[in-house]
Short mmCIF file of C-alpha atoms and ligand atoms in Angstrom, two decimals:
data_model
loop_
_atom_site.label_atom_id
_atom_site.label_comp_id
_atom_site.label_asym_id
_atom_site.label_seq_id
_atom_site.Cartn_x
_atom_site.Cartn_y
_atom_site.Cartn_z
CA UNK A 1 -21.30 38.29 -21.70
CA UNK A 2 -25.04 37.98 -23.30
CA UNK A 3 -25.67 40.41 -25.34
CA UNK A 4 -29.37 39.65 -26.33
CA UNK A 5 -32.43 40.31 -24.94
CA UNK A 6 -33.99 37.05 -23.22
CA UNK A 7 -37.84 36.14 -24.00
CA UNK A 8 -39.38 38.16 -21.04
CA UNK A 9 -37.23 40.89 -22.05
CA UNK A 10 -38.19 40.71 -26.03
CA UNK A 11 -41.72 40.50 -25.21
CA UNK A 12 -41.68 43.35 -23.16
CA UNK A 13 -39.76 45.17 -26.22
CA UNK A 14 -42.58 44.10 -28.28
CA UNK A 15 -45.36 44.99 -26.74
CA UNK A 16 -44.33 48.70 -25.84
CA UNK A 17 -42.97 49.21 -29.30
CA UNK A 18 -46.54 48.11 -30.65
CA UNK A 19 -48.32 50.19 -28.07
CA UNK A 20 -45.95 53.51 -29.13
CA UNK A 21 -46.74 53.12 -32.94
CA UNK A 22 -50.10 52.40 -31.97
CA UNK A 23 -50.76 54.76 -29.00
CA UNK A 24 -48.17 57.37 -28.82
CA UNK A 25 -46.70 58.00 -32.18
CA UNK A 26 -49.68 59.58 -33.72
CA UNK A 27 -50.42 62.12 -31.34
CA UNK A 28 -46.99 62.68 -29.62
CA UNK A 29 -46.91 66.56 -31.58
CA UNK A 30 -49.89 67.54 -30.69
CA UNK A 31 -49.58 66.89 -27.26
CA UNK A 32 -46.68 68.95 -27.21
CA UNK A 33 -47.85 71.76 -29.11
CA UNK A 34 -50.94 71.60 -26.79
CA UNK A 35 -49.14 70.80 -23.64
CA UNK A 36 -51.66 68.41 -23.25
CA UNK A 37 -51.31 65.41 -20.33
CA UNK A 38 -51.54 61.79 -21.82
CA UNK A 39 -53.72 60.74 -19.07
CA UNK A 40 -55.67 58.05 -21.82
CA UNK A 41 -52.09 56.82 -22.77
CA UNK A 42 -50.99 56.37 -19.21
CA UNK A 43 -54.10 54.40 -17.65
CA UNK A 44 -53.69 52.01 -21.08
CA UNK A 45 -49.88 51.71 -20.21
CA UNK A 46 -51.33 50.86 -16.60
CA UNK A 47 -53.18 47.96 -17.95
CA UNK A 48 -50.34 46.70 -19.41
CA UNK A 49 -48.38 46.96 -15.41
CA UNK A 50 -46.30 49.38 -17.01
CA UNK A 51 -46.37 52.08 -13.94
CA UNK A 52 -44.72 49.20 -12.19
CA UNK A 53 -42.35 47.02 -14.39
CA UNK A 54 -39.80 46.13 -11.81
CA UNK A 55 -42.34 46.13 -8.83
CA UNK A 56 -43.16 42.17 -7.60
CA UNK A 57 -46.25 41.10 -9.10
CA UNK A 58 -47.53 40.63 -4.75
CA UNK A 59 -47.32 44.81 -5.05
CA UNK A 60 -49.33 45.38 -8.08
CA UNK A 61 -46.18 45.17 -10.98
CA UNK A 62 -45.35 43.61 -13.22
CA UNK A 63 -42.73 41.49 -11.95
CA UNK A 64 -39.93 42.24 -14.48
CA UNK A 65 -36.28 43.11 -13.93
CA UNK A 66 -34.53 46.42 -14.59
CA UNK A 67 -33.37 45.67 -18.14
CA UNK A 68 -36.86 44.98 -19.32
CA UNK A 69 -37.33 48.41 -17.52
CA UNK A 70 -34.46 49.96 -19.70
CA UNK A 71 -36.30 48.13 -22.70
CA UNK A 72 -39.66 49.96 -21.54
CA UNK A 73 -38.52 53.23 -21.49
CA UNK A 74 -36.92 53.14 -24.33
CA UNK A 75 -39.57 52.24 -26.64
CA UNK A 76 -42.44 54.52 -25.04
CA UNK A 77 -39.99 57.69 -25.19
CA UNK A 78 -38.91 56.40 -28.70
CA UNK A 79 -43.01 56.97 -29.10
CA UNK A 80 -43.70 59.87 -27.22
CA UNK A 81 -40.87 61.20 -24.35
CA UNK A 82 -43.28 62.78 -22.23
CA UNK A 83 -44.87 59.71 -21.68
CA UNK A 84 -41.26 58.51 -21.11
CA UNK A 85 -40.42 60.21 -18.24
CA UNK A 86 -44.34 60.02 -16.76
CA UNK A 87 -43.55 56.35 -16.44
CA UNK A 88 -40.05 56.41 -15.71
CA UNK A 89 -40.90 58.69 -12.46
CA UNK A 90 -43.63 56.41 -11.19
CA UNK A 91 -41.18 53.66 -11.70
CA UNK A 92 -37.87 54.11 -10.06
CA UNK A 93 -38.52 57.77 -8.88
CA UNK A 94 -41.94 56.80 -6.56
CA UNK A 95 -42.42 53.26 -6.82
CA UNK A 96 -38.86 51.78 -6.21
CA UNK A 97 -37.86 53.50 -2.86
CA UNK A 98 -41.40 52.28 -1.45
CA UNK A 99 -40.42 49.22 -2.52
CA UNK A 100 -37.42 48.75 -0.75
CA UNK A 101 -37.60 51.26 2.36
CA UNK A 102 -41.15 50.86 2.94
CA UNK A 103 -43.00 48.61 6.09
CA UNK A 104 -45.66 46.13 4.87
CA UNK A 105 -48.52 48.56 5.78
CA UNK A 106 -46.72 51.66 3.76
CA UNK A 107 -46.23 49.44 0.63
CA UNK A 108 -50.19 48.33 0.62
CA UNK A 109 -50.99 51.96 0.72
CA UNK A 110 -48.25 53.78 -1.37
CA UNK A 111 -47.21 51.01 -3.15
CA UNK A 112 -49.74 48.70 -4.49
CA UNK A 113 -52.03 51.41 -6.41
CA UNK A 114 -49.09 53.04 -7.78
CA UNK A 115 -47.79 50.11 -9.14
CA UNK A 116 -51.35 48.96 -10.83
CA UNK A 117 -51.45 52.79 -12.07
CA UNK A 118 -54.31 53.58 -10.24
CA UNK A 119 -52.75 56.54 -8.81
CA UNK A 120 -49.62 58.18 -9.65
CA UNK A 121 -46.71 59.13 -7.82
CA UNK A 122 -44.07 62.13 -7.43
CA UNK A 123 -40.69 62.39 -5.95
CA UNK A 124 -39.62 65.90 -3.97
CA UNK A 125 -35.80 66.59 -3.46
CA UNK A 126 -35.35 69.83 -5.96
CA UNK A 127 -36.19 72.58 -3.77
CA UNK A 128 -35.22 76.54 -5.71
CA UNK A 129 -31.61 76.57 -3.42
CA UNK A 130 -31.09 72.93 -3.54
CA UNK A 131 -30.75 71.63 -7.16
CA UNK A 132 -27.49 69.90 -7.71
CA UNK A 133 -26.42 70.26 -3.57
CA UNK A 134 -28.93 68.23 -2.81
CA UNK A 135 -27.96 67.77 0.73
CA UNK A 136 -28.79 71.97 1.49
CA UNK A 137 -32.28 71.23 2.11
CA UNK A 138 -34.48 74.16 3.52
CA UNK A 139 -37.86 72.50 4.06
CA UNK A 140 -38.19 70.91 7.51
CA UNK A 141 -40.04 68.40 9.23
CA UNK A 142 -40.79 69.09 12.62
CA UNK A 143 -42.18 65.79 14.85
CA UNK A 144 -45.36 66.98 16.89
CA UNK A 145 -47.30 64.28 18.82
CA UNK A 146 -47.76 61.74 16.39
CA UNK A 147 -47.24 63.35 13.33
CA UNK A 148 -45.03 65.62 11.31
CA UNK A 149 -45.44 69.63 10.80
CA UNK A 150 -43.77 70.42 6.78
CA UNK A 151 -43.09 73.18 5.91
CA UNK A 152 -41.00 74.78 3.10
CA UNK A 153 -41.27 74.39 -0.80
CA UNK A 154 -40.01 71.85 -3.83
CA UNK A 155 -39.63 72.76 -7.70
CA UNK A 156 -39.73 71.22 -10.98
CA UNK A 157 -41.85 68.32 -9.84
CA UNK A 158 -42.56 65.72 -11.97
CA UNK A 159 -45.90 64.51 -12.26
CA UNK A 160 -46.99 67.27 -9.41
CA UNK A 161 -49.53 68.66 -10.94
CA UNK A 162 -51.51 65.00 -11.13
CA UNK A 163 -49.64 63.01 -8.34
CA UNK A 164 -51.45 61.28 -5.65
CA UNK A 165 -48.71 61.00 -3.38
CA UNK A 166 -44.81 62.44 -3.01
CA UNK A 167 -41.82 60.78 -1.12
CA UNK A 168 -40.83 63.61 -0.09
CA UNK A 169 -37.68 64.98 1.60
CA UNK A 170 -37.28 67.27 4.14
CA UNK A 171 -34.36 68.38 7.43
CA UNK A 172 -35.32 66.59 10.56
CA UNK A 173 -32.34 67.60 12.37
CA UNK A 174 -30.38 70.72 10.51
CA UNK A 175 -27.14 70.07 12.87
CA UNK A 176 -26.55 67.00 11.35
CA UNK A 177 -26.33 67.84 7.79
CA UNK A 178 -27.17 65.51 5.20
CA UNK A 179 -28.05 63.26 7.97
CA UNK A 180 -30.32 65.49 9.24
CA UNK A 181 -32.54 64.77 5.93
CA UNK A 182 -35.38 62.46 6.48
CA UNK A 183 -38.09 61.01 3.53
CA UNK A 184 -41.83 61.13 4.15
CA UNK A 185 -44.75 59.73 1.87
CA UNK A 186 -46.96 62.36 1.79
CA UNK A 187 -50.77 62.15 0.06
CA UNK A 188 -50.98 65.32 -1.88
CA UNK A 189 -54.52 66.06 -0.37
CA UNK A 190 -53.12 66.03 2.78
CA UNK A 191 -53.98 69.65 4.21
CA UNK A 192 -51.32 72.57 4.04
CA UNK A 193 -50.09 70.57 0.71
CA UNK A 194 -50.56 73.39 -1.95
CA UNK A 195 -49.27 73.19 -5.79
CA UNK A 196 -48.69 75.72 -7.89
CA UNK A 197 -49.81 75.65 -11.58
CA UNK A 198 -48.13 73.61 -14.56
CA UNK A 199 -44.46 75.26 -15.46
CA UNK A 200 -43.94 76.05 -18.87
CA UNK A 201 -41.01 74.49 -20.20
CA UNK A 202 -38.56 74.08 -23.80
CA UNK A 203 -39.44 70.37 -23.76
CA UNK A 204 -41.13 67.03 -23.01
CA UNK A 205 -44.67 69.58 -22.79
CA UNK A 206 -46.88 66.97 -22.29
CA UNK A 207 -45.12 65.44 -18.92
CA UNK A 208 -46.35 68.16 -16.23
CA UNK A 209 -44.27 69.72 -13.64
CA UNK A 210 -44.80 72.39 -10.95
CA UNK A 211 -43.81 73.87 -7.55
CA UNK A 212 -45.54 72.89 -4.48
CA UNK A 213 -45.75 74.62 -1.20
CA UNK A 214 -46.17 72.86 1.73
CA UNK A 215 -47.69 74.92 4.93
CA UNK A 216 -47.63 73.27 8.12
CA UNK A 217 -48.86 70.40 6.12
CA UNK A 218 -49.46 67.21 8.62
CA UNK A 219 -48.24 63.88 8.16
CA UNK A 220 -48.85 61.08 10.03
CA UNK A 221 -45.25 59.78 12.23
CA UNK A 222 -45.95 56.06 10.60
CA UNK A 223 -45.17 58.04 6.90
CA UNK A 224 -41.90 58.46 7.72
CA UNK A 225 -40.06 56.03 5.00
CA UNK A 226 -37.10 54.41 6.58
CA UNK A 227 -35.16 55.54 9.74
CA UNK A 228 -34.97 59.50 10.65
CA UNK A 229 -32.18 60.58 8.97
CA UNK A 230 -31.78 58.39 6.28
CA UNK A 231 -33.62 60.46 3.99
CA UNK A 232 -30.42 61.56 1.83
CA UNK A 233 -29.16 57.58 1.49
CA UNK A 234 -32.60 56.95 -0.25
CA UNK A 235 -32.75 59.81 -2.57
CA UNK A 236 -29.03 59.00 -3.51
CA UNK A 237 -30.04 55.21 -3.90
CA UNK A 238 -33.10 56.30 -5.71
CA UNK A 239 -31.53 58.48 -7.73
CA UNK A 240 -28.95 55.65 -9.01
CA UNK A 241 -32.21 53.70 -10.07
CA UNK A 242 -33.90 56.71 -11.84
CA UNK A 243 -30.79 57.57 -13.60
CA UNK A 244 -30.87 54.28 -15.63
CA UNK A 245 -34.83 55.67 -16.48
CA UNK A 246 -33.15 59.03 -17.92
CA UNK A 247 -30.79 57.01 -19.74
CA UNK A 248 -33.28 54.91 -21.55
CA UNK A 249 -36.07 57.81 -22.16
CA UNK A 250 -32.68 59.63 -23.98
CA UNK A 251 -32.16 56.29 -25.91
CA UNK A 252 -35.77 56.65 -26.66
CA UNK A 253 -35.52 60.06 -27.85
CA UNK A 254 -32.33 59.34 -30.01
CA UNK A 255 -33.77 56.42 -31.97
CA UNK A 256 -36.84 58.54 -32.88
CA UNK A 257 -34.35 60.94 -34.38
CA UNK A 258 -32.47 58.53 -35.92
CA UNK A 259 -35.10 56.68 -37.68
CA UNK A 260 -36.96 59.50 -38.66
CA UNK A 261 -33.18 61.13 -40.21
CA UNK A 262 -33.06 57.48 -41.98
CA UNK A 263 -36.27 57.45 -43.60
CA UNK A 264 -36.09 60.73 -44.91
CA UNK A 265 -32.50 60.43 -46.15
CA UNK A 266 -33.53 57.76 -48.21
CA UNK A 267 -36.65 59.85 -50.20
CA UNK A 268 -35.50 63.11 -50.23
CA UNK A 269 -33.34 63.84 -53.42
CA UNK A 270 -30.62 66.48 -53.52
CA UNK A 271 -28.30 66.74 -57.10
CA UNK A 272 -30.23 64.20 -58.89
CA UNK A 273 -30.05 61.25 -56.01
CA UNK A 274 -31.29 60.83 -52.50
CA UNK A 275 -29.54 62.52 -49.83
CA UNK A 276 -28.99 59.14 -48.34
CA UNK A 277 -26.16 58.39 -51.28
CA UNK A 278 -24.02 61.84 -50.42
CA UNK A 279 -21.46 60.49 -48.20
CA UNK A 280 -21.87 63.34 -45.45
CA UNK A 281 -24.89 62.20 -44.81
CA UNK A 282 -24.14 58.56 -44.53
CA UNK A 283 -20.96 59.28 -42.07
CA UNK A 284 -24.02 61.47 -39.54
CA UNK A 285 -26.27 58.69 -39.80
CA UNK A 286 -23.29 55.88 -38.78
CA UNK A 287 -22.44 57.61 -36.19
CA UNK A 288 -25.50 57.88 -34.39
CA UNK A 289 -25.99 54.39 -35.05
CA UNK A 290 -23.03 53.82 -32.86
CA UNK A 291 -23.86 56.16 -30.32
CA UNK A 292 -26.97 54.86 -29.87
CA UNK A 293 -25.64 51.30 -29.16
CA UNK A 294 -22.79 52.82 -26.96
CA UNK A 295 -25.60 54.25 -24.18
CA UNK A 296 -27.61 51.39 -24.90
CA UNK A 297 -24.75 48.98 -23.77
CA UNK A 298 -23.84 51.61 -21.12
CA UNK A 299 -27.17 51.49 -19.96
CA UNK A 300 -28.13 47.86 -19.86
CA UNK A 301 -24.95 47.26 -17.91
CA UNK A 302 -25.75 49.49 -15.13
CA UNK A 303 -29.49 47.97 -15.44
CA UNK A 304 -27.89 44.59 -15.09
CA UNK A 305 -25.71 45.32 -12.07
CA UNK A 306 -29.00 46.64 -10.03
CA UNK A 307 -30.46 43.40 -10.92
CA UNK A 308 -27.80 42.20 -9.14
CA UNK A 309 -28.45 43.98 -6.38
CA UNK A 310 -24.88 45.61 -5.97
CA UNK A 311 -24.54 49.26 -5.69
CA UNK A 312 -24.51 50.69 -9.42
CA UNK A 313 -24.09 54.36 -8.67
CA UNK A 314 -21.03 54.69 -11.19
CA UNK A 315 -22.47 52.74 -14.10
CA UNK A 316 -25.66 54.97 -14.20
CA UNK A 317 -24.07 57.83 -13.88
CA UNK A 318 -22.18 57.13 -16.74
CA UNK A 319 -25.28 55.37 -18.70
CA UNK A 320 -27.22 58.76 -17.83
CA UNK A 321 -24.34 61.15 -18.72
CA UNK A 322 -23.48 59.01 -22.47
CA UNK A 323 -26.88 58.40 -23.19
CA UNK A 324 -28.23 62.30 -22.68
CA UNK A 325 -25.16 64.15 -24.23
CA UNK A 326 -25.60 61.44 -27.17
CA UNK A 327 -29.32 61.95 -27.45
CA UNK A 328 -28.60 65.71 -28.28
CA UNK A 329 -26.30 64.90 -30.69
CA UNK A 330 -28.46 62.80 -32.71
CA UNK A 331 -31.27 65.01 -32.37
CA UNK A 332 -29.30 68.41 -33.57
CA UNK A 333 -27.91 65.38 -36.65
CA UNK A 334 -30.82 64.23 -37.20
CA UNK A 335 -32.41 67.98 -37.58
CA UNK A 336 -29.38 68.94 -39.87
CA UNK A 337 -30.59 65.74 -41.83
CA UNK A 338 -33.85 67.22 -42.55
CA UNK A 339 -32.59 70.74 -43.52
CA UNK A 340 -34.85 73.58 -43.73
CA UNK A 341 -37.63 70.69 -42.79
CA UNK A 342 -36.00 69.69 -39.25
CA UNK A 343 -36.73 73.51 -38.32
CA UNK A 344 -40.56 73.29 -39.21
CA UNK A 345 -43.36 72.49 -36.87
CA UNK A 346 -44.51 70.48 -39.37
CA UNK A 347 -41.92 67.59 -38.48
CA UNK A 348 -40.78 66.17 -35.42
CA UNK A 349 -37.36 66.73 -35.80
CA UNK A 350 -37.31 69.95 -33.68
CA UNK A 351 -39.01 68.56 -30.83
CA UNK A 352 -36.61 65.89 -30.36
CA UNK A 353 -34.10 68.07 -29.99
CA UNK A 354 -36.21 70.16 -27.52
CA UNK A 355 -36.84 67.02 -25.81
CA UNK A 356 -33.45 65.42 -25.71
CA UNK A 357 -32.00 68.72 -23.38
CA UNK A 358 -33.46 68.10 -20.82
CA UNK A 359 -32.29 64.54 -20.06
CA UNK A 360 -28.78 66.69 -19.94
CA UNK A 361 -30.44 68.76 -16.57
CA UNK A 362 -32.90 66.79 -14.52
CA UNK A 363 -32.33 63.74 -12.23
CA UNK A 364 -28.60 65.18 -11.56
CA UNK A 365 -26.68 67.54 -14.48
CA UNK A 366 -24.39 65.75 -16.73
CA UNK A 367 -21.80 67.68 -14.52
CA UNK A 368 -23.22 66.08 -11.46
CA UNK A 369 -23.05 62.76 -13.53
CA UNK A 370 -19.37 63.79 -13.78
CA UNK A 371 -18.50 64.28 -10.45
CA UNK A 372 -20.40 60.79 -9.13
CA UNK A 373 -17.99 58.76 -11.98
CA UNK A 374 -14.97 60.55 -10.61
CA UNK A 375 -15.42 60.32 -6.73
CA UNK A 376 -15.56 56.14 -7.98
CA UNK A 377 -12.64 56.47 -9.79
CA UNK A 378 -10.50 58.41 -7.03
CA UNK A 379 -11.41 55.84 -4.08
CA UNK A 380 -8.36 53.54 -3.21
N1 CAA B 1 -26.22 55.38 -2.49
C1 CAA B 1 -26.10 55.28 -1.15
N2 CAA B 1 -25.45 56.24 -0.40
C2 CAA B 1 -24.94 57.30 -1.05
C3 CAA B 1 -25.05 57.46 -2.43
C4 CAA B 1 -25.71 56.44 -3.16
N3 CAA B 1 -25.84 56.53 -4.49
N4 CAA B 1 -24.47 58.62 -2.79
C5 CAA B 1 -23.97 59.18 -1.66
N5 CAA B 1 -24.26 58.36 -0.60
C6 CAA B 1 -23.90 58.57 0.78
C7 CAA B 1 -22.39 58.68 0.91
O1 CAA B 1 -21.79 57.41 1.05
C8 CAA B 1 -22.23 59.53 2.16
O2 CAA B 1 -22.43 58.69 3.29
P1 CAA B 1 -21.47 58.78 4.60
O3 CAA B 1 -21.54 60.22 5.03
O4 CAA B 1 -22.09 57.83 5.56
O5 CAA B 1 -20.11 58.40 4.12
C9 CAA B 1 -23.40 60.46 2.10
O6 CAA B 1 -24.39 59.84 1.24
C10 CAA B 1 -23.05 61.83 1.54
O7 CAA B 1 -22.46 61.63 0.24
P2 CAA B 1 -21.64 62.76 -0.49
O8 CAA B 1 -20.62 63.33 0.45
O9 CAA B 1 -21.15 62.22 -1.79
O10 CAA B 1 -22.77 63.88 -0.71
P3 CAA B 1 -22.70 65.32 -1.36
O11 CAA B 1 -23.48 66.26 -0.54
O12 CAA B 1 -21.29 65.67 -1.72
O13 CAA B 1 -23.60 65.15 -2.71
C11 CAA B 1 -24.02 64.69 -5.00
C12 CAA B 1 -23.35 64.28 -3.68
C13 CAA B 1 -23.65 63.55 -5.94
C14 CAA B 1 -23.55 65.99 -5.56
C15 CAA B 1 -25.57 64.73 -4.76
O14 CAA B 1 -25.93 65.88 -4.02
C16 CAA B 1 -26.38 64.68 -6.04
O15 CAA B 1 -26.58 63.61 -6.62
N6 CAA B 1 -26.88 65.85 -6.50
C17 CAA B 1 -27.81 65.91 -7.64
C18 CAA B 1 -29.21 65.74 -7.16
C19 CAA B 1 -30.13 65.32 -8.26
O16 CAA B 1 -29.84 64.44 -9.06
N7 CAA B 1 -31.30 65.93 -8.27
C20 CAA B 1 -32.31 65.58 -9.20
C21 CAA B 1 -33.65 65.74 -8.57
S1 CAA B 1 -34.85 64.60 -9.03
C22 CAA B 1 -35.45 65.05 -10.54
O17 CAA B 1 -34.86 65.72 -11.34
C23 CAA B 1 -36.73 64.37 -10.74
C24 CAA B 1 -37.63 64.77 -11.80
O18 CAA B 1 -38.59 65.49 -11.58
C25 CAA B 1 -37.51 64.08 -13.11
#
């Protein structure tokens, strides 16, 4: 088993940890504070083919594989986590189920300018009474002539409030249950597509999400992505992809804790000698060095197996559970590190830990997470 990074890999690691101390770093609090969107961040992290990293160069990426993805996100939500999970929705949220359910015509048109970061994508499954049960969707797609009648609503959207386009699920055929659940891409200035304003959340503030509404909103037949039906097959597949995105953007999040606690270990003084000497502090700061490698090997292994191409649901769940639960216990160490500091504005330490929840909630609940490992482990 390799453990190292390979050149493409290390390069990749380079260049986005440059770009975060360079880019993201030095405004990442007041973004938050000012919920402000990091639109210049995001069109210079599409120059770099960052909106696309595993997407085939032929589609507007970058060309990379998914552990070079892992890398990515790790070192822009290390930077700034908002930014983090901006990318990491484009990526394997919008871009990666075009990719591989799409027809040749859908992937020059949804595909190609996502991918270069011209335009940004979305991805609609959460609707208000189907969060975890995914599969109870409410918001149906009715086929009239040659196009699609939507109706219904989806919450805590990622990137809605800028997107240029949602895959987007919605019941085709309510007898037939998760079956019945069919995925559209759907251009959000398509009429009767209505979004409601930025939510305000606990965390990652600068990455915008919102309701959106959709009444009698048309879409053409030829959006359907994929079969009719096989709507709740992508999301799931999708979601297995995205979850490795989480996992990293929590990585992210844990080592910006981490160093931070580190640094400031080693100035502050406390009885005559820096903090860093005291053994309690020492035994925090080993172990979230361990943690942090833990979810990182968790979550380059399931990275590695979708390379692969063999069905990784398992190992992201498990990368995705590890690596969130471990991110919030680094952040609430690394606050404890800082003292009465780590619960000032005036230091980061606080909105790690802000940040770091929420990689517990969205793209599936660490008790979701749960119950993916188990049905694995119960199979004969
Ligand atoms: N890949 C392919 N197929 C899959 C699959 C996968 N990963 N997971 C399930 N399936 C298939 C099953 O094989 C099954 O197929 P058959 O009927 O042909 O056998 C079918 O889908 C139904 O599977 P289940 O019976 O396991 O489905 P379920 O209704 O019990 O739900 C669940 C399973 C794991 C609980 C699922 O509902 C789930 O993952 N819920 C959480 C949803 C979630 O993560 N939401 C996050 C929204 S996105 C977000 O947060 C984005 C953001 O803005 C950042």
């Amino acid at each position: 088993m390799d453990f190292e990074l390979n050149e493409l890999q290390r390069h990749t690691q380079q260049l986005c940890r440059e770009f975060a101390a360079r880019e993201l770093i030095p405004h990442a609090r007041a973004w938050d504070e000012e919920h402000r969107f990091p639109a210049e961040a995001v069109k210079h992290l599409a120059e770099l083919a960052l909106l696309g990293v595993a997407v085939p160069e032929q589609y507007g990426g970058a060309g990379l594989d998914n552990v070079a993805y892992a890398v990515a996100i790790e070192e822009i939500s290390r930077g700034c986590a908002s930014t983090g999970v901006i990318l990491s929705v484009n990526n394997s949220l919008y871009c990666d189920p075009v990719l591989k359910y799409g027809t040749e015509e859908q992937k020059q048109a949804f595909l190609v300018p996502f991918a270069r970061g011209e335009k940004l994508g979305c991805f609609g499954l959460t609707e208000p009474e189907a969060g975890s049960d995914a599969a109870a969707q409410k918001t149906t797609a009715v086929r009239k002539g040659d196009s699609y009648a939507i109706n219904g609503s989806k919450n805590w959207i990622t990137n809605g409030p800028v997107a240029d386009a949602i895959v987007l699920f919605a019941m085709t055929n309510r007898e037939a249950g998760n079956k019945g659940i069919s995925a559209f891409l759907v251009p959000t200035d398509s009429p009767g597509f209505i979004r409601a304003k930025p939510d305000r959340k606990m965390g990652i503030c600068a990455a915008h999400c919102c309701s959106i509404f959709f009444e009698d909103c048309r879409v053409p037949a030829k959006n359907l992505l994929g079969g009719e039906g096989d709507g709740f097959k992508i999301a799931m597949s999708t979601l297995d992809g995205g979850r490795i995105g989480i996992a990293a953007q929590a990585l992210g999040i844990a080592r910006a804790a981490f160093e931070e606690a580190r640094s400031y270990a080693l100035e502050r003084k406390t009885f005559g000698q820096p903090i860093a000497q005291h053994q309690a502090i020492q035994f925090m700061l080993a172990d979230m060095a361990t943690e942090l490698d833990a979810a990182r090997l968790l979550t380059h292994q399931a990275a590695l197996r979708k390379d692969a191409g063999v069905r990784h649901s398992a190992e992201s769940a498990m990368a995705k559970l590890y690596a969130s639960e471990m991110a919030s216990r680094v952040a609430n160490k690394a606050l404890q590190v800082f003292g009465g500091q780590g619960y000032s504005k005036e230091f980061d330490a606080e909105r790690h830990v802000r940040d770091a929840r929420i990689t517990e909630i969205y793209e599936g609940t660490s008790e979701i997470q749960r119950l993916v490992i188990s049905a694995g482990l119960l199979k004969d």
